[in-house]
PDB file of C-alpha atoms in Angstrom:
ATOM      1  CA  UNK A1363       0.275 -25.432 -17.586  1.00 51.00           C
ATOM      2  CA  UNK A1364      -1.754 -26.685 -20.427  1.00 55.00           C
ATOM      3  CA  UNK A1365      -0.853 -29.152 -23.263  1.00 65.00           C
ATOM      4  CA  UNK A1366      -1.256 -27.503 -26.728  1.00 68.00           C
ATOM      5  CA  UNK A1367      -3.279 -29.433 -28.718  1.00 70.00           C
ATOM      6  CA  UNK A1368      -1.868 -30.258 -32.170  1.00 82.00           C
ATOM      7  CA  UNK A1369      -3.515 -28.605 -35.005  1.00 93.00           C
ATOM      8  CA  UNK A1370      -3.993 -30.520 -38.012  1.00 95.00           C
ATOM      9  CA  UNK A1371      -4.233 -29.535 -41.779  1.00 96.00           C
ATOM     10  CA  UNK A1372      -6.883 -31.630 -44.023  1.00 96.00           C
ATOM     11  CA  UNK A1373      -3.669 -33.305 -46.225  1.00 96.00           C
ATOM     12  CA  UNK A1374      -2.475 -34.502 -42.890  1.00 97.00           C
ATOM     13  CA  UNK A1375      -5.931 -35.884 -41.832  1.00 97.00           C
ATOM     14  CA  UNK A1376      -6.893 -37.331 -45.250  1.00 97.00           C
ATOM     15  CA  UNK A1377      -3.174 -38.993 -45.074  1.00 97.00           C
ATOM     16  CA  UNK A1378      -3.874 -40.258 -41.343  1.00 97.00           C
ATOM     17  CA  UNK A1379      -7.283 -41.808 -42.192  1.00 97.00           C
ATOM     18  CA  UNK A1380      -7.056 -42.770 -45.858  1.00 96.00           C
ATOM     19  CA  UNK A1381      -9.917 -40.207 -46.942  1.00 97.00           C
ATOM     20  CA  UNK A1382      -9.140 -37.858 -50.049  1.00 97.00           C
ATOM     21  CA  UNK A1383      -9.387 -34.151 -49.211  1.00 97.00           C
ATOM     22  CA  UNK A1384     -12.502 -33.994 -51.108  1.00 98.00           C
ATOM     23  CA  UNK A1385     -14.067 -36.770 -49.485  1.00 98.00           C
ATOM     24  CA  UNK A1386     -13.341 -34.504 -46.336  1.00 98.00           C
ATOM     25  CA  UNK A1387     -14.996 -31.614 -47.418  1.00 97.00           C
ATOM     26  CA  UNK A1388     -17.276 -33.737 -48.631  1.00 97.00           C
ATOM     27  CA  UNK A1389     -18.142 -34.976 -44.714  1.00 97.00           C
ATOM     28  CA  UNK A1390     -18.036 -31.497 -43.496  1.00 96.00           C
ATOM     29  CA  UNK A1391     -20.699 -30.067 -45.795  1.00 96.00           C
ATOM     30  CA  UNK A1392     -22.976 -33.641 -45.262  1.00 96.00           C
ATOM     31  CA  UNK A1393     -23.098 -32.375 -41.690  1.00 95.00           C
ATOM     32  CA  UNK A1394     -21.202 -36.253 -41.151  1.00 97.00           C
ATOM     33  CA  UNK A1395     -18.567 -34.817 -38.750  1.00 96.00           C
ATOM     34  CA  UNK A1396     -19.150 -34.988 -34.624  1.00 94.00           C
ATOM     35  CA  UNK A1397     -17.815 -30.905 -34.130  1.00 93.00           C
ATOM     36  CA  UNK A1398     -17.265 -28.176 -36.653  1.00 93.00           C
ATOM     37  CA  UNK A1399     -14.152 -27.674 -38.140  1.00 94.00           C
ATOM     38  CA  UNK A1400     -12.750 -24.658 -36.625  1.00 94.00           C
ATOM     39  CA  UNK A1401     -10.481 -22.437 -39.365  1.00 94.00           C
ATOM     40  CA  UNK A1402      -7.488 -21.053 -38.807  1.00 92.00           C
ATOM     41  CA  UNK A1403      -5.839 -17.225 -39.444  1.00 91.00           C
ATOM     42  CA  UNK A1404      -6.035 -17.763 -43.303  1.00 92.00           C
ATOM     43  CA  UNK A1405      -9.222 -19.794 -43.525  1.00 92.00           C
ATOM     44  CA  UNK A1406      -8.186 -23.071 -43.731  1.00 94.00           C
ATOM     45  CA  UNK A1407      -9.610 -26.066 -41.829  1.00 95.00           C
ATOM     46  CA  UNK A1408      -7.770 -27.075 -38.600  1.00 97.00           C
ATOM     47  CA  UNK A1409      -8.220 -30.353 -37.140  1.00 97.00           C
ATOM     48  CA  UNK A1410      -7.785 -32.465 -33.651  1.00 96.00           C
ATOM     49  CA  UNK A1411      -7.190 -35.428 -32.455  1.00 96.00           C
ATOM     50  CA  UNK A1412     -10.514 -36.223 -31.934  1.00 96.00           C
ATOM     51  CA  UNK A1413     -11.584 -35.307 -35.291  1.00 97.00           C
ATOM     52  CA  UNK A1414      -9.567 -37.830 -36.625  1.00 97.00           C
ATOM     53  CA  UNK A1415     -10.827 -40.323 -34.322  1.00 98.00           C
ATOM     54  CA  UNK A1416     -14.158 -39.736 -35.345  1.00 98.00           C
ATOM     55  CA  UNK A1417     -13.352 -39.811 -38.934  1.00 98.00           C
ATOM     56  CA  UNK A1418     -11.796 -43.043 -38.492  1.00 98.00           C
ATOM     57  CA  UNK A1419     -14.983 -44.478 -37.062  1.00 98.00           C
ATOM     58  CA  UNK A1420     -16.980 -43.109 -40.095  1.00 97.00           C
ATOM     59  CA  UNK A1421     -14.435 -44.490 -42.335  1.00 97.00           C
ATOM     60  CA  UNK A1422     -15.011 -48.087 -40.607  1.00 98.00           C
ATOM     61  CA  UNK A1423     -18.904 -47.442 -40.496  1.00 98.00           C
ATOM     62  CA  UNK A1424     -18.798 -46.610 -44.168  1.00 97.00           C
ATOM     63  CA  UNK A1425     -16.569 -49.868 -45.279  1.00 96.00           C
ATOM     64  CA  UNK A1426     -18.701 -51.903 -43.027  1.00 97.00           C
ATOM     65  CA  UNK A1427     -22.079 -50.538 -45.301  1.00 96.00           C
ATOM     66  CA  UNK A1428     -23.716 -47.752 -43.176  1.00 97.00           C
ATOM     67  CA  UNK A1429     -25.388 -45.265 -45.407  1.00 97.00           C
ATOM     68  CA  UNK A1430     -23.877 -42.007 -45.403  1.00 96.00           C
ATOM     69  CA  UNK A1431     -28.002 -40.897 -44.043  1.00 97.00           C
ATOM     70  CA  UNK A1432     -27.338 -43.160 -41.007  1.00 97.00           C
ATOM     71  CA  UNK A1433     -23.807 -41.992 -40.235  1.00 98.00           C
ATOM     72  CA  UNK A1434     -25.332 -38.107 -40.840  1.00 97.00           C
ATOM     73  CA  UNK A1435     -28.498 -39.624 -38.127  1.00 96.00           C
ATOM     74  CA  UNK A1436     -25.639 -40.730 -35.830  1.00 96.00           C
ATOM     75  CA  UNK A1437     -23.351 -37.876 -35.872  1.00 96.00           C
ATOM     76  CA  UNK A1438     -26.816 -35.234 -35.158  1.00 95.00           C
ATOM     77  CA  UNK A1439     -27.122 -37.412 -32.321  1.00 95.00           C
ATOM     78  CA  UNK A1440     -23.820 -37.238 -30.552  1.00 94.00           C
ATOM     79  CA  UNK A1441     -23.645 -33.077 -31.347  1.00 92.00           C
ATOM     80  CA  UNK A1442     -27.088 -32.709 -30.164  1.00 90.00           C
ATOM     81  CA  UNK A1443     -25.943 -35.314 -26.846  1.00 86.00           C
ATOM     82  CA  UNK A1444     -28.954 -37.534 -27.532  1.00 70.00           C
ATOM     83  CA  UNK A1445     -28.837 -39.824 -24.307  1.00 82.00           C
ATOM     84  CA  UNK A1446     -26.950 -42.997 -25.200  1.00 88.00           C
ATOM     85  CA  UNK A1447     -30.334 -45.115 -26.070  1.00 92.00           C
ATOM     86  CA  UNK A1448     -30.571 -43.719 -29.386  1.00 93.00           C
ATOM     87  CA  UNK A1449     -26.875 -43.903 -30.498  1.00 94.00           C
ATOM     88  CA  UNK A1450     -26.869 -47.679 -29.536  1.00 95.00           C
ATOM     89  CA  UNK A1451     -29.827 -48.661 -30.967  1.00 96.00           C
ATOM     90  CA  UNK A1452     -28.403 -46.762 -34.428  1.00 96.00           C
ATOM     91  CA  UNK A1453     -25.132 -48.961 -33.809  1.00 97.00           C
ATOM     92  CA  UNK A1454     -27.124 -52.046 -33.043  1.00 98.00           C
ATOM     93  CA  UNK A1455     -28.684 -52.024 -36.096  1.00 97.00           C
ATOM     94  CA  UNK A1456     -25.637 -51.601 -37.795  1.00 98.00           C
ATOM     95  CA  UNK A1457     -23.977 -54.159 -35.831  1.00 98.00           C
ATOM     96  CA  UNK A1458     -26.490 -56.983 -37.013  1.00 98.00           C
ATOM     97  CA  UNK A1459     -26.582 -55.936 -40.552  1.00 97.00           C
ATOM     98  CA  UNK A1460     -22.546 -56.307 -40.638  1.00 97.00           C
ATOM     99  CA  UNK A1461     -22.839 -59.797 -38.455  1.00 97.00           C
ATOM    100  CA  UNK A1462     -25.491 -60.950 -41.390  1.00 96.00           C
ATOM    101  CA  UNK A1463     -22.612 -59.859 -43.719  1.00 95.00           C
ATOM    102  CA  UNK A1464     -20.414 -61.630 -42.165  1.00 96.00           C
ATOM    103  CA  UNK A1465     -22.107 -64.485 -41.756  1.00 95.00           C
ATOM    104  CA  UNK A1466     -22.594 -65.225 -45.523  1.00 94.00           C
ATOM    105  CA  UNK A1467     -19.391 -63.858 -46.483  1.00 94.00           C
ATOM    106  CA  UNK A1468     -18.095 -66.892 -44.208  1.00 95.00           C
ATOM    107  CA  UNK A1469     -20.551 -69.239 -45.939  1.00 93.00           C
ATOM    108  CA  UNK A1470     -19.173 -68.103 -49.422  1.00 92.00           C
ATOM    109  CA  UNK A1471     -15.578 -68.410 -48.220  1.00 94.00           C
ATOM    110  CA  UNK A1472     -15.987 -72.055 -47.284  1.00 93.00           C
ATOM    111  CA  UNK A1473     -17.446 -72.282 -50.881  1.00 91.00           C
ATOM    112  CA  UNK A1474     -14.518 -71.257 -52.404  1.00 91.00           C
ATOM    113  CA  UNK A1475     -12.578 -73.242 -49.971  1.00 92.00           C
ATOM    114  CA  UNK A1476     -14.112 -76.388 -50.417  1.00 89.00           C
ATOM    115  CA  UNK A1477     -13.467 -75.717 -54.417  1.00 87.00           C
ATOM    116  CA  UNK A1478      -9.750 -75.309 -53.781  1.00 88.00           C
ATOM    117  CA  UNK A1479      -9.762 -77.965 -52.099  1.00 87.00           C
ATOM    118  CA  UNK A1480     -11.185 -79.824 -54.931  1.00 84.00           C
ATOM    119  CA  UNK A1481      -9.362 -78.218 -57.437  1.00 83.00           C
ATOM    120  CA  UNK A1482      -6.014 -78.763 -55.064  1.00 83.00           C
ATOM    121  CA  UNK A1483      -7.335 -83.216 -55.063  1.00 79.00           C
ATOM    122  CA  UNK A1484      -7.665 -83.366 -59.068  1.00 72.00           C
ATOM    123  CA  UNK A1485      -3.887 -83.983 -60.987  1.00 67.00           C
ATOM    124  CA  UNK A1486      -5.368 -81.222 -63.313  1.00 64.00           C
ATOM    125  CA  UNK A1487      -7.741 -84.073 -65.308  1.00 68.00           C
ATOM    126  CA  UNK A1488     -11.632 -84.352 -65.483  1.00 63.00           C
ATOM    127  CA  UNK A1489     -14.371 -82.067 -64.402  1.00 67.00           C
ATOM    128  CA  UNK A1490     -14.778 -80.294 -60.729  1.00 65.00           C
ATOM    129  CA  UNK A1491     -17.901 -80.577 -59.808  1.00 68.00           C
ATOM    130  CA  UNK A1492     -19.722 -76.993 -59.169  1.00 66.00           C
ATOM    131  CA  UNK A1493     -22.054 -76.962 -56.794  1.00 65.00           C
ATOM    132  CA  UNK A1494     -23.172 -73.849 -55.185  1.00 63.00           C
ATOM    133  CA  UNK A1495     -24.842 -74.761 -51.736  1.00 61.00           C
ATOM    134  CA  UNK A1496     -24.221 -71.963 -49.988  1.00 57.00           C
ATOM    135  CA  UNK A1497     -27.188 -70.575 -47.511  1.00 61.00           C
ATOM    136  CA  UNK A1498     -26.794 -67.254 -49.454  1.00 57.00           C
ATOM    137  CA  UNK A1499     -26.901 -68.675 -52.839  1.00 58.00           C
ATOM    138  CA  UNK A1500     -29.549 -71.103 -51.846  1.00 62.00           C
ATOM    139  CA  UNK A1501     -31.927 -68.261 -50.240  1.00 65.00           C
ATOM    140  CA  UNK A1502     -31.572 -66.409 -54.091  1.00 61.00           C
ATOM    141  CA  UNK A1503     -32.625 -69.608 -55.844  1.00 62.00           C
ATOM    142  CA  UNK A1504     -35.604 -69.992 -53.879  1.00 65.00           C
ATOM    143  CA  UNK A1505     -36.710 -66.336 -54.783  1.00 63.00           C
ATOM    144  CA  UNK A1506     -36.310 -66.782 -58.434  1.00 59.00           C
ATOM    145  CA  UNK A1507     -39.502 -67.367 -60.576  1.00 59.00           C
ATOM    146  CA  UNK A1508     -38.806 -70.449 -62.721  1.00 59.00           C
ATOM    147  CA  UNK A1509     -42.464 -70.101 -64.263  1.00 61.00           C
ATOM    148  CA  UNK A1510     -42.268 -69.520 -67.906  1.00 60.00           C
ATOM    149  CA  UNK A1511     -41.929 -65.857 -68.546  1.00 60.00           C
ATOM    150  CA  UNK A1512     -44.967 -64.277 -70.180  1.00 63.00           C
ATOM    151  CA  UNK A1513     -42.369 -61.337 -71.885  1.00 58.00           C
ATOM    152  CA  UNK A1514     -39.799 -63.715 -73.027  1.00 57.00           C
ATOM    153  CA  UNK A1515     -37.038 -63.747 -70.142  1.00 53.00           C
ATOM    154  CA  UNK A1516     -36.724 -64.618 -66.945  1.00 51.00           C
ATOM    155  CA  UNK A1517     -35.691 -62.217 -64.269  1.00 53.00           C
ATOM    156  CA  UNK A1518     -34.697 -61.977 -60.795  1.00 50.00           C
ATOM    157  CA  UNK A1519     -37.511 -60.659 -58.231  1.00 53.00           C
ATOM    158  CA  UNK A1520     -35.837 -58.728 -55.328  1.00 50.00           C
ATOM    159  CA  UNK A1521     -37.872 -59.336 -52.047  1.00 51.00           C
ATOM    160  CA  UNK A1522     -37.454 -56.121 -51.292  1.00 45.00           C
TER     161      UNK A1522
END
């Protein structure tokens, strides 16, 4: 005897992994989704199990930075079953962009650490020294132009 599998509605999924029903319909048409939604008797969107799973991973892929392009490149892959190469390499990518992230988010943090701490040493008199040493900060200073500007202001040049 087989197991019926539950049938969600999009409320319950967009309650179950924090995405508004738009944003859901939203996936669906962006082709972001692993399997097609299958409708039920009145033409409304039925969900599994496994389509929440996978919307959970594109909710973490999305709050971690992946474009929506890449998710849409990663999802093609698993429907079209791509061999495994392909889907790592997309996920290694994303892996090292978010450890890059992370890595000068933790810089930062000991920034503002270091300045509670300072600010947590003083009895609320004098200055705090602010210095901003940080390997992210310093990498921006070192790509700003400090010539004199020929149009009258000085701007940031992206290196990309």
């Amino acid at each position: 005897m087989s197991e019926a599998v539950p049938e969600l509605s999009i409320g319950q999924v967009a309650a179950r992994t924090g995405l508004s029903i738009h944003a859901l319909r939203f996936y669906e048409r962006e082709g972001l989704l692993a399997n097609p939604i299958r409708r039920g008797p009145a033409g409304h969107r039925v969900y599994s199990e496994q389509d929440v799973q996978w919307l959970n991973l594109c909710v973490i892929l999305r709050t971690t930075g992946m474009p929506l392009p890449e998710i849409r490149r990663y999802a093609d892959l698993v429907r079209t079953g791509a061999d495994n190469g392909e889907r790592l390499a997309v996920l290694r990518r994303h892996q090292e962009q978010v450890m890059s992230q992370l890595s000068a988010l933790t810089d930062n943090l000991d920034l503002i650490s270091r300045k509670v701490r300072a600010y947590e040493g003083t009895s609320g008199e004098g200055p705090v020294e602010h210095e901003c040493t940080t390997p992210f900060f310093m990498e921006r200073q070192e790509q700003v132009d400090l010539s004199p500007p020929q149009n009258g202001s000085y701007r940031y040049e992206s290196p990309v």
